[in-house]
CSV table of C-alpha atoms in Angstrom, one decimal:
chain,number,residue,atom,x,y,z
A,32,MET,CA,156.6,107.5,84.4
A,33,LYS,CA,160.4,108.0,84.5
A,34,LYS,CA,161.4,111.4,83.2
A,35,LYS,CA,163.8,111.6,80.3
A,36,ASN,CA,167.1,113.4,80.5
A,37,VAL,CA,167.7,116.2,77.9
A,38,LEU,CA,171.0,116.8,76.1
A,39,PHE,CA,170.7,120.0,74.2
A,40,ILE,CA,173.6,120.7,71.8
A,41,ILE,CA,173.9,124.0,70.0
A,42,SER,CA,176.5,125.6,67.7
A,43,HIS,CA,177.1,129.0,66.3
A,44,ASP,CA,176.3,130.2,62.7
A,45,ILE,CA,176.2,126.7,61.1
A,46,SER,CA,174.6,126.6,57.7
A,47,ASN,CA,172.2,123.8,56.7
A,48,ARG,CA,175.0,121.6,55.4
A,49,PHE,CA,174.7,118.1,57.1
A,50,GLY,CA,174.9,114.8,55.4
A,51,CYS,CA,171.5,113.8,56.8
A,52,LEU,CA,170.1,117.0,55.3
A,53,GLY,CA,171.3,116.0,51.8
A,54,ASP,CA,174.5,117.9,51.5
A,55,ALA,CA,176.8,116.1,49.1
A,56,HIS,CA,180.1,117.4,50.6
A,57,ALA,CA,179.4,117.4,54.3
A,58,VAL,CA,181.3,114.8,56.4
A,59,THR,CA,179.1,114.5,59.4
A,60,PRO,CA,179.1,110.8,60.5
A,61,SER,CA,178.1,111.4,64.1
A,62,ILE,CA,175.1,113.5,63.4
A,63,ASP,CA,174.1,111.3,60.5
A,64,ARG,CA,174.3,108.2,62.8
A,65,LEU,CA,172.2,110.0,65.4
A,66,ALA,CA,169.6,110.8,62.7
A,67,GLU,CA,169.3,107.2,61.6
A,68,HIS,CA,167.8,105.9,64.8
A,69,ASN,CA,165.0,107.2,66.9
A,70,SER,CA,165.2,110.6,65.4
A,71,LEU,CA,163.3,113.1,63.3
A,72,VAL,CA,165.2,115.4,60.9
A,73,PHE,CA,163.5,118.7,60.3
A,74,GLU,CA,164.3,119.9,56.8
A,75,LYS,CA,162.5,123.2,57.0
A,76,HIS,CA,163.4,124.6,60.4
A,77,TYR,CA,163.8,128.3,60.9
A,78,CYS,CA,165.1,130.8,63.4
A,79,HIS,CA,163.4,134.2,64.1
A,80,TRP,CA,166.4,136.5,64.0
A,81,PRO,CA,169.7,136.1,62.1
A,82,LEU,CA,171.9,137.2,65.1
A,83,CYS,CA,173.2,135.1,68.0
A,84,GLY,CA,171.8,136.9,71.0
A,85,PRO,CA,168.3,137.6,69.8
A,86,SER,CA,167.9,134.1,68.2
A,87,ARG,CA,169.0,132.4,71.4
A,88,ALA,CA,166.6,134.6,73.4
A,89,ASN,CA,163.7,133.3,71.3
A,90,LEU,CA,164.9,129.7,71.6
A,91,PHE,CA,165.4,129.6,75.3
A,92,SER,CA,162.5,131.9,76.3
A,93,GLY,CA,160.0,130.3,74.0
A,94,CYS,CA,158.9,133.8,73.0
A,95,ARG,CA,159.2,135.7,69.7
A,96,PRO,CA,161.2,138.8,68.9
A,97,MET,CA,158.5,141.4,69.5
A,98,THR,CA,157.9,139.8,73.0
A,99,THR,CA,161.5,139.5,74.0
A,100,GLU,CA,162.5,142.8,72.5
A,101,ARG,CA,166.0,141.6,72.1
A,102,PHE,CA,167.3,143.1,68.9
A,103,SER,CA,171.1,143.0,69.5
A,104,ASN,CA,173.7,141.1,71.4
A,105,ALA,CA,173.5,143.5,74.4
A,106,GLU,CA,173.0,142.0,77.9
A,107,PHE,CA,169.5,140.7,78.2
A,108,TRP,CA,168.3,138.1,80.7
A,109,GLU,CA,168.2,140.1,83.9
A,110,THR,CA,165.9,142.8,82.4
A,111,PHE,CA,163.8,140.2,80.6
A,112,HIS,CA,163.0,138.4,83.9
A,113,GLU,CA,162.0,141.7,85.3
A,114,LYS,CA,159.7,142.4,82.3
A,115,MET,CA,158.1,139.0,82.3
A,116,GLY,CA,157.5,138.8,86.1
A,117,PRO,CA,158.1,136.2,88.7
A,118,ASP,CA,156.1,133.4,87.0
A,119,TYR,CA,158.3,133.4,84.0
A,120,ALA,CA,161.0,130.8,83.5
A,121,THR,CA,163.5,130.1,80.7
A,122,MET,CA,163.5,126.6,79.2
A,123,PRO,CA,166.2,125.2,81.5
A,124,GLN,CA,164.8,127.1,84.5
A,125,HIS,CA,161.4,125.4,83.8
A,126,PHE,CA,163.1,122.0,83.9
A,127,LYS,CA,164.9,123.0,87.1
A,128,ASN,CA,161.6,124.0,88.7
A,129,ASN,CA,160.2,120.6,87.8
A,130,GLY,CA,162.9,118.6,89.5
A,131,TYR,CA,165.7,118.5,86.9
A,132,PHE,CA,169.3,119.0,87.6
A,133,THR,CA,170.4,121.7,85.0
A,134,ARG,CA,173.9,122.3,83.8
A,135,SER,CA,175.3,124.5,81.1
A,136,PHE,CA,178.6,124.5,79.2
A,137,TRP,CA,179.9,127.7,77.4
A,138,GLN,CA,178.0,129.1,74.4
A,139,VAL,CA,174.4,128.6,75.4
A,140,PHE,CA,172.6,131.9,76.0
A,141,HIS,CA,175.3,133.8,74.1
A,142,ASP,CA,179.0,134.1,74.6
A,143,THR,CA,179.8,134.6,78.3
A,144,GLU,CA,176.2,135.6,79.1
A,145,THR,CA,174.4,133.5,81.6
A,146,ASP,CA,171.2,133.3,83.7
A,147,PRO,CA,171.9,132.0,87.2
A,148,GLU,CA,168.2,131.2,87.8
A,149,SER,CA,168.4,128.7,84.9
A,150,TRP,CA,171.2,126.4,86.3
A,151,SER,CA,171.5,124.2,89.3
A,152,VAL,CA,175.3,125.0,89.4
A,153,PRO,CA,177.2,127.9,87.9
A,154,GLN,CA,177.6,127.8,84.1
A,155,TRP,CA,181.0,126.5,82.9
A,156,PHE,CA,183.2,128.6,80.6
A,157,PRO,CA,186.6,127.7,79.1
A,158,PRO,CA,189.5,129.7,80.4
A,159,MET,CA,190.3,132.9,78.5
A,160,PRO,CA,193.8,133.9,77.2
A,161,LYS,CA,195.9,135.7,79.8
A,162,ASN,CA,199.0,136.6,77.7
A,163,CYS,CA,197.5,139.4,75.5
A,164,ASP,CA,199.1,142.7,74.7
A,165,PRO,CA,198.7,145.0,77.7
A,166,GLU,CA,197.3,147.7,75.5
A,167,ILE,CA,194.4,145.4,74.5
A,168,PRO,CA,191.3,146.2,76.6
A,169,PRO,CA,190.8,143.2,79.0
A,170,ALA,CA,187.2,142.8,77.8
A,171,ASP,CA,188.6,142.0,74.3
A,172,TRP,CA,191.1,139.3,75.5
A,173,ASN,CA,188.6,136.6,74.9
A,174,ASP,CA,188.7,137.4,71.2
A,175,GLN,CA,192.1,135.8,71.1
A,176,ARG,CA,190.6,132.4,72.1
A,177,HIS,CA,189.9,131.7,68.4
A,178,TRP,CA,193.5,131.1,67.3
A,179,VAL,CA,196.1,128.7,68.6
A,180,ALA,CA,198.6,128.5,65.7
A,181,PRO,CA,201.9,130.6,66.1
A,182,GLU,CA,201.4,132.1,62.7
A,183,SER,CA,198.0,133.4,63.7
A,184,GLN,CA,199.3,135.0,66.8
A,185,LYS,CA,202.1,136.6,64.8
A,186,LEU,CA,199.5,138.1,62.4
A,187,ILE,CA,197.6,139.5,65.3
A,188,MET,CA,200.7,141.2,66.7
A,189,GLU,CA,201.6,142.6,63.3
A,190,ARG,CA,198.1,144.1,63.0
A,191,ILE,CA,198.2,145.6,66.4
A,192,ALA,CA,201.5,147.2,65.6
A,193,THR,CA,200.0,148.6,62.4
A,194,LEU,CA,197.1,150.1,64.2
A,195,LYS,CA,199.4,151.6,66.8
A,196,LYS,CA,201.7,153.1,64.1
A,197,GLU,CA,198.7,154.7,62.5
A,198,GLY,CA,197.6,156.1,65.8
A,199,LYS,CA,194.3,154.2,65.8
A,200,LYS,CA,192.6,152.8,68.8
A,201,LEU,CA,192.4,149.1,69.3
A,202,GLU,CA,188.7,149.3,69.9
A,203,GLY,CA,185.7,150.9,68.2
A,204,GLU,CA,184.3,150.7,64.7
A,205,LEU,CA,187.5,149.3,63.3
A,206,ARG,CA,186.6,146.1,65.1
A,207,ARG,CA,189.9,146.4,67.1
A,208,PHE,CA,192.3,143.7,65.8
A,209,ARG,CA,191.8,140.3,64.4
A,210,GLY,CA,193.7,137.2,63.5
A,211,PRO,CA,193.2,135.4,60.1
A,212,GLY,CA,189.8,134.4,58.8
A,213,VAL,CA,190.6,130.7,58.9
A,214,GLU,CA,193.0,128.5,60.8
A,215,CYS,CA,194.2,125.0,60.1
A,216,ALA,CA,196.3,123.9,63.0
A,217,ASP,CA,197.8,120.4,63.5
A,218,VAL,CA,196.5,120.1,67.1
A,219,ASP,CA,194.0,118.0,69.1
A,220,ASP,CA,190.4,119.2,69.6
A,221,SER,CA,191.2,120.2,73.1
A,222,ALA,CA,193.6,122.9,71.9
A,223,TYR,CA,190.5,125.0,71.1
A,224,PRO,CA,187.9,126.1,73.7
A,225,ASP,CA,185.3,124.0,71.9
A,226,GLY,CA,187.3,120.8,72.5
A,227,LYS,CA,187.8,121.8,76.1
A,228,THR,CA,184.0,122.3,76.4
A,229,THR,CA,183.4,118.7,75.2
A,230,ASP,CA,186.0,117.4,77.7
A,231,GLU,CA,184.1,119.1,80.6
A,232,ALA,CA,180.7,118.0,79.4
A,233,VAL,CA,181.8,114.4,78.9
A,234,ARG,CA,183.4,114.4,82.4
A,235,ALA,CA,180.1,115.7,83.8
A,236,ILE,CA,178.2,112.9,82.1
A,237,GLU,CA,180.6,110.2,83.3
A,238,GLU,CA,180.5,111.5,86.9
A,239,TYR,CA,176.7,112.0,87.0
A,240,ASP,CA,175.3,110.1,90.0
A,241,ARG,CA,172.1,111.9,90.9
A,242,ALA,CA,168.8,110.2,91.1
A,243,GLN,CA,167.1,113.2,89.4
A,244,PRO,CA,167.0,113.6,85.6
A,245,PHE,CA,169.2,116.2,84.0
A,246,PHE,CA,168.9,118.9,81.5
A,247,MET,CA,172.4,119.6,80.0
A,248,ALA,CA,173.0,122.3,77.5
A,249,VAL,CA,176.3,122.3,75.6
A,250,GLY,CA,177.1,125.2,73.4
A,251,TYR,CA,179.9,125.6,70.9
A,252,GLU,CA,181.4,128.6,69.2
A,253,ILE,CA,182.2,126.3,66.2
A,254,GLY,CA,180.8,127.7,63.0
A,255,HIS,CA,181.2,131.4,64.0
A,256,THR,CA,183.9,133.3,62.2
A,257,PRO,CA,186.8,132.9,62.1
A,258,TRP,CA,186.7,129.3,60.9
A,259,CYS,CA,189.3,127.6,63.0
A,260,ALA,CA,189.5,123.9,63.3
A,261,PRO,CA,192.1,121.1,63.8
A,262,LYS,CA,193.9,120.1,60.6
A,263,LYS,CA,192.3,116.6,60.6
A,264,TYR,CA,188.9,118.2,59.8
A,265,TRP,CA,190.3,120.2,57.0
A,266,ASP,CA,191.8,117.1,55.5
A,267,LEU,CA,188.3,115.5,55.1
A,268,TYR,CA,187.7,117.9,52.2
A,269,ASN,CA,189.2,118.5,48.8
A,270,ARG,CA,189.0,122.3,48.5
A,271,GLU,CA,188.9,122.2,44.7
A,272,LYS,CA,185.7,120.0,44.8
A,273,LEU,CA,183.8,122.4,47.0
A,274,THR,CA,181.5,124.7,45.0
A,275,ILE,CA,180.6,128.3,45.7
A,276,PRO,CA,176.8,128.7,45.4
A,277,GLY,CA,175.7,129.6,41.9
A,278,ALA,CA,173.7,132.7,42.8
A,279,ALA,CA,176.8,134.9,43.0
A,280,ASP,CA,175.0,138.2,43.2
A,281,GLN,CA,172.1,139.7,45.1
A,282,PRO,CA,168.8,139.9,43.2
A,283,PRO,CA,168.8,142.8,40.7
A,284,GLY,CA,167.6,146.0,42.3
A,285,THR,CA,168.6,145.0,45.9
A,286,PRO,CA,169.7,148.1,47.8
A,287,THR,CA,173.3,148.0,49.0
A,288,TRP,CA,172.1,148.1,52.6
A,289,GLY,CA,170.1,144.9,52.0
A,290,MET,CA,173.3,143.0,52.4
A,291,GLY,CA,174.1,144.2,55.9
A,292,ASP,CA,177.9,143.6,56.3
A,293,LYS,CA,180.2,140.8,55.2
A,294,GLU,CA,181.2,139.3,58.4
A,295,PRO,CA,184.6,137.7,57.5
A,296,ALA,CA,185.9,141.1,56.3
A,297,GLN,CA,187.1,141.9,59.8
A,298,TYR,CA,189.6,139.0,59.5
A,299,TYR,CA,190.9,139.9,56.1
A,300,TRP,CA,191.5,143.7,56.4
A,301,GLN,CA,191.4,146.5,59.0
A,302,HIS,CA,189.1,148.9,57.3
A,303,SER,CA,185.9,150.1,58.9
A,304,TYR,CA,182.5,149.1,57.6
A,305,ASP,CA,182.0,152.1,55.4
A,306,GLN,CA,183.8,150.2,52.6
A,307,VAL,CA,182.4,147.1,50.9
A,308,TRP,CA,184.7,144.0,51.0
A,309,HIS,CA,184.8,141.8,48.0
A,310,PRO,CA,186.6,138.5,48.6
A,311,THR,CA,188.8,137.0,45.9
A,312,TYR,CA,188.0,133.6,44.5
A,313,GLU,CA,190.8,132.1,46.5
A,314,GLN,CA,189.4,133.6,49.7
A,315,GLU,CA,186.0,132.3,48.9
A,316,LYS,CA,187.3,128.8,48.4
A,317,GLU,CA,189.3,129.1,51.7
A,318,MET,CA,186.2,130.3,53.6
A,319,MET,CA,184.0,127.5,52.2
A,320,HIS,CA,186.7,125.0,53.1
A,321,GLY,CA,186.9,126.5,56.6
A,322,HIS,CA,183.1,126.4,57.1
A,323,TYR,CA,182.9,122.7,56.2
A,324,ALA,CA,185.9,121.9,58.4
A,325,CYS,CA,184.1,123.5,61.3
A,326,ILE,CA,180.9,121.6,60.5
A,327,SER,CA,182.9,118.4,60.8
A,328,PHE,CA,184.6,119.7,64.0
A,329,TYR,CA,181.1,120.2,65.5
A,330,ASP,CA,180.0,116.8,64.3
A,331,ALA,CA,182.9,115.2,66.2
A,332,GLN,CA,181.9,117.0,69.4
A,333,VAL,CA,178.4,115.7,69.0
A,334,GLY,CA,179.7,112.2,68.5
A,335,ARG,CA,181.8,112.4,71.7
A,336,LEU,CA,178.8,113.6,73.7
A,337,VAL,CA,176.5,110.9,72.4
A,338,ASP,CA,179.2,108.2,73.0
A,339,ALA,CA,179.5,109.4,76.6
A,340,ILE,CA,175.7,109.1,77.0
A,341,GLU,CA,175.8,105.6,75.6
A,342,LYS,CA,178.8,104.5,77.7
A,343,LYS,CA,177.0,105.7,80.8
A,344,GLY,CA,174.0,103.6,79.9
A,345,LEU,CA,171.7,106.6,79.5
A,346,ARG,CA,170.9,106.4,75.8
A,347,ASP,CA,167.5,104.9,76.4
A,348,ASP,CA,166.7,107.6,78.9
A,349,THR,CA,168.0,110.7,77.1
A,350,ILE,CA,166.5,113.0,74.5
A,351,ILE,CA,169.1,114.6,72.3
A,352,VAL,CA,168.7,117.9,70.4
A,353,VAL,CA,171.2,119.1,67.8
A,354,THR,CA,170.8,122.5,66.2
A,355,THR,CA,172.4,126.0,65.9
A,356,ASP,CA,171.3,129.5,66.7
A,357,HIS,CA,170.8,130.8,63.1
A,358,GLY,CA,172.0,130.1,59.6
A,359,PHE,CA,174.8,131.7,57.6
A,360,THR,CA,175.0,132.9,54.0
A,361,ILE,CA,178.0,131.0,52.6
A,362,GLY,CA,178.6,132.8,49.2
A,363,GLU,CA,175.0,132.9,48.2
A,364,HIS,CA,174.4,136.3,46.5
A,365,GLY,CA,178.1,136.9,46.7
A,366,TYR,CA,177.6,137.4,50.4
A,367,TRP,CA,179.4,136.0,53.4
A,368,GLY,CA,177.6,136.5,56.8
A,369,LYS,CA,174.3,136.4,58.6
A,370,HIS,CA,173.2,140.0,58.6
A,371,ASN,CA,170.6,139.8,55.9
A,372,MET,CA,167.0,138.7,55.2
A,373,TRP,CA,167.6,135.9,52.8
A,374,GLU,CA,166.8,132.2,53.2
A,375,PRO,CA,170.3,130.9,54.2
A,376,SER,CA,170.5,133.1,57.3
A,377,PHE,CA,167.1,131.8,58.7
A,378,HIS,CA,167.1,128.2,57.5
A,379,ILE,CA,168.9,126.0,60.0
A,380,PRO,CA,169.5,122.3,60.9
A,381,LEU,CA,167.5,120.5,63.6
A,382,VAL,CA,167.6,116.9,64.7
A,383,ILE,CA,165.6,115.6,67.7
A,384,SER,CA,166.4,112.1,68.9
A,385,VAL,CA,163.9,110.4,71.3
A,386,PRO,CA,164.3,107.0,72.8
A,387,GLY,CA,161.8,104.5,71.4
A,388,TYR,CA,160.8,106.9,68.6
A,389,GLY,CA,161.7,104.3,65.9
A,390,SER,CA,164.5,102.5,64.3
A,391,GLU,CA,164.5,104.2,60.9
A,392,GLN,CA,165.3,107.8,60.2
A,393,LYS,CA,162.3,110.0,59.6
A,394,THR,CA,162.2,113.4,58.1
A,395,THR,CA,159.6,116.1,57.8
A,396,ARG,CA,159.4,119.0,55.4
A,397,GLN,CA,156.8,120.9,57.4
A,398,LEU,CA,157.7,124.4,58.6
A,399,THR,CA,159.0,124.6,62.1
A,400,GLU,CA,160.5,127.4,64.2
A,401,HIS,CA,162.9,127.8,67.1
A,402,VAL,CA,160.1,128.8,69.6
A,403,ASP,CA,158.6,125.4,69.0
A,404,LEU,CA,161.5,123.6,70.9
A,405,TYR,CA,160.5,124.8,74.4
A,406,PRO,CA,156.9,123.3,74.3
A,407,THR,CA,158.2,120.3,72.4
A,408,LEU,CA,160.7,119.3,75.2
A,409,CYS,CA,158.0,120.0,77.8
A,410,ASP,CA,155.7,117.5,76.1
A,411,LEU,CA,158.4,114.9,75.5
A,412,CYS,CA,159.3,115.1,79.2
A,413,TYR,CA,155.7,115.2,80.5
A,414,LEU,CA,156.0,118.7,81.9
A,415,ASP,CA,153.2,121.3,81.9
A,416,LYS,CA,153.7,124.0,79.3
A,417,PRO,CA,153.7,127.6,80.5
A,418,ASP,CA,150.9,129.7,79.1
A,419,TYR,CA,153.3,132.4,77.8
A,420,LEU,CA,155.0,130.2,75.2
A,421,GLU,CA,154.6,131.4,71.6
A,422,GLY,CA,155.5,128.2,69.8
A,423,ASP,CA,153.8,124.9,69.0
A,424,SER,CA,154.8,121.5,70.3
A,425,LEU,CA,156.3,119.4,67.6
A,426,VAL,CA,155.3,116.1,69.2
A,427,PRO,CA,152.2,115.7,66.9
A,428,LEU,CA,154.5,116.2,63.9
A,429,MET,CA,157.0,113.7,65.3
A,430,GLU,CA,154.1,111.2,65.5
A,431,VAL,CA,153.0,111.9,61.9
A,432,PRO,CA,155.8,113.7,60.0
A,433,SER,CA,153.6,114.3,57.0
A,434,ARG,CA,150.6,115.7,58.8
A,435,ALA,CA,149.2,119.2,58.1
A,436,TRP,CA,151.1,121.8,60.0
A,437,LYS,CA,151.5,125.6,60.3
A,438,LYS,CA,151.3,127.3,57.0
A,439,ALA,CA,154.0,129.9,57.6
A,440,VAL,CA,157.0,130.9,59.8
A,441,PHE,CA,158.1,134.4,60.7
A,442,SER,CA,161.4,136.2,61.2
A,443,HIS,CA,162.8,139.7,61.7
A,444,ARG,CA,165.9,141.8,61.5
A,445,MET,CA,166.9,145.3,62.4
A,446,PRO,CA,170.1,147.0,61.2
A,447,GLN,CA,173.2,146.8,63.4
A,448,PHE,CA,175.9,149.4,63.8
A,449,HIS,CA,178.0,147.7,61.1
A,450,ASP,CA,175.4,147.7,58.4
A,451,LEU,CA,176.1,149.5,55.2
A,452,SER,CA,174.1,152.7,55.3
A,453,PRO,CA,170.9,151.2,56.6
A,454,ASP,CA,167.8,152.9,55.2
A,455,TYR,CA,165.3,150.8,57.0
A,456,LYS,CA,164.3,150.4,60.6
A,457,HIS,CA,162.7,147.0,60.7
A,458,GLY,CA,162.7,144.0,58.3
A,459,ARG,CA,159.9,141.5,58.6
A,460,THR,CA,159.6,138.3,56.6
A,461,VAL,CA,157.2,135.4,56.3
A,462,ARG,CA,158.0,132.0,54.7
A,463,THR,CA,155.5,129.5,53.4
A,464,ASP,CA,156.3,126.2,51.8
A,465,ARG,CA,156.7,127.9,48.5
A,466,TYR,CA,157.2,131.7,48.9
A,467,ARG,CA,159.0,134.2,51.1
A,468,TYR,CA,157.8,137.8,51.3
A,469,THR,CA,160.0,140.4,53.1
A,470,LEU,CA,158.9,143.9,54.0
A,471,TYR,CA,161.5,146.5,54.9
A,472,GLU,CA,159.9,149.4,56.8
A,473,GLY,CA,161.2,152.8,57.7
A,474,VAL,CA,161.0,154.8,61.0
A,475,ASP,CA,157.3,155.6,60.4
A,476,GLU,CA,156.5,152.0,59.3
A,477,GLU,CA,156.4,153.1,55.7
A,478,THR,CA,157.4,150.6,53.0
A,479,VAL,CA,161.0,151.1,52.0
A,480,TYR,CA,161.5,147.9,49.9
A,481,GLU,CA,159.9,144.6,49.3
A,482,GLU,CA,161.0,141.1,48.2
A,483,LEU,CA,159.1,138.1,47.0
A,484,PHE,CA,160.8,134.8,46.1
A,485,ASP,CA,159.3,131.6,44.6
A,486,TYR,CA,161.4,128.7,45.8
A,487,ASP,CA,159.7,126.2,43.6
A,488,HIS,CA,161.1,127.9,40.5
A,489,ASP,CA,163.9,130.0,42.1
A,490,PRO,CA,165.6,128.2,45.1
A,491,GLY,CA,168.6,130.5,44.8
A,492,GLU,CA,166.5,133.7,45.2
A,493,THR,CA,167.9,135.2,42.0
A,494,THR,CA,164.7,137.0,40.9
A,495,ASN,CA,162.7,139.4,43.1
A,496,LEU,CA,159.0,139.1,42.1
A,497,ALA,CA,157.7,141.9,44.3
A,498,GLN,CA,157.1,144.3,41.5
A,499,CYS,CA,156.1,141.7,38.9
A,500,SER,CA,152.4,142.2,37.9
A,501,GLU,CA,152.0,138.5,37.3
A,502,HIS,CA,152.6,137.9,41.0
A,503,ALA,CA,150.6,140.8,42.4
A,504,ARG,CA,148.0,138.5,43.9
A,505,ILE,CA,150.6,136.3,45.5
A,506,LYS,CA,152.4,139.3,47.0
A,507,MET,CA,149.1,140.7,48.3
A,508,GLU,CA,148.3,137.3,50.0
A,509,MET,CA,151.8,137.0,51.5
A,510,LYS,CA,151.7,140.6,52.7
A,511,GLN,CA,148.4,139.9,54.4
A,512,LEU,CA,149.8,136.8,55.9
A,513,LEU,CA,152.7,138.8,57.3
A,514,GLN,CA,150.3,141.4,58.7
A,515,ASP,CA,148.0,138.8,60.3
A,516,GLY,CA,151.0,137.4,62.1
A,517,TRP,CA,152.1,134.1,63.7
A,518,GLU,CA,149.0,133.6,65.8
A,519,ALA,CA,146.8,133.3,62.6
A,520,CYS,CA,149.1,130.5,61.4
A,521,ARG,CA,149.3,128.3,64.6
A,522,VAL,CA,148.6,124.7,64.4
């Protein structure tokens, strides 16, 4: 049987706001069109860690956080290979070992991080800026890639001048220097690194002439703060009609450290993280508009890639995956960022399109996880699944989207250097179809804080039921589910 190609498309920090997932505002025609034919849309898909590097490690290793032991964005893959031994292979490396030509474009494993063993040719990265202030550490030059508008560059220089005048370093806990939190520039897509990435990936598809099947991963920074996108994507939305989520505050009793940090703060001021940033209403509307503009920017890149596959005559031979690394809290609980243990930071979009799957869009509301993608693609491409994988193939669910499936999914978080006075060491959370139970533990694994939410009656997580006597039995059952772990919930 002829092996299928794989086109794996992944963004950064995109919330669950696609038209095919029911969002009333999202303008995502390309992803919606993909979802309408030969696809399954996963309405309850979750990541394992609300941070880029750890989540991508779970996704591309097929292993969960306590196995990868990647808890930050520090360099990872070389030591992980050493830990796992010579028989271990990442998802793309496994495809490469089975005769696939594997290629990667930009933000796949995380930022400029790569794994040479995974790719048939060196990973492609967009060129980084070369005209930065000489006092900026070279390692930070790539931070300037976000902004292309002259007014943004002017703000950056003004902020650098302010830091110099105050005698402060350009690096460290002050998060160095930053441009604005959003940018609406009247430029073509290719003015940004994300557009350049699509240009290169499309060229690779057009020029592909090998007899062997390919596994191509295309990663975008779109979605990650700052929210920068060409003006045409901003123009798709009326800012006044975009709504800020109704649950404007964290549940009563939530410790301050439960919020992590508010990620956009670094673009709106130059204070360190020992101060809490509260955006104005105008800033909230601006950020919401920017996030939606970036979703449409991402959608356009997906459309260009799919069009290239179709023009090459490969659509009937190519499996297409569209997802992101983790979610993002866009104003829910008055919070902007991903560094928390709430639903929006774990709940993410996933669309899998398989040639011959069916002409009508199908959806499933069963619980699925990022570690499920590695075994799923193995099954779809008729490759043996490695024994070390810790997820479940979604192929049976694709065949019968309403079938009984795993009863819970599991995620984690540990405080980062920028958290607000973290008083816990490890947060663990379990999500069933109806409930989420979260346990915050201290250095000696003692219970520091608990959360229990009932999504049937409280989808906005406004009421923490963990100390409610009426829900004591539910909390006990959910806590036991968390302690039993993922293996007890496998399909």
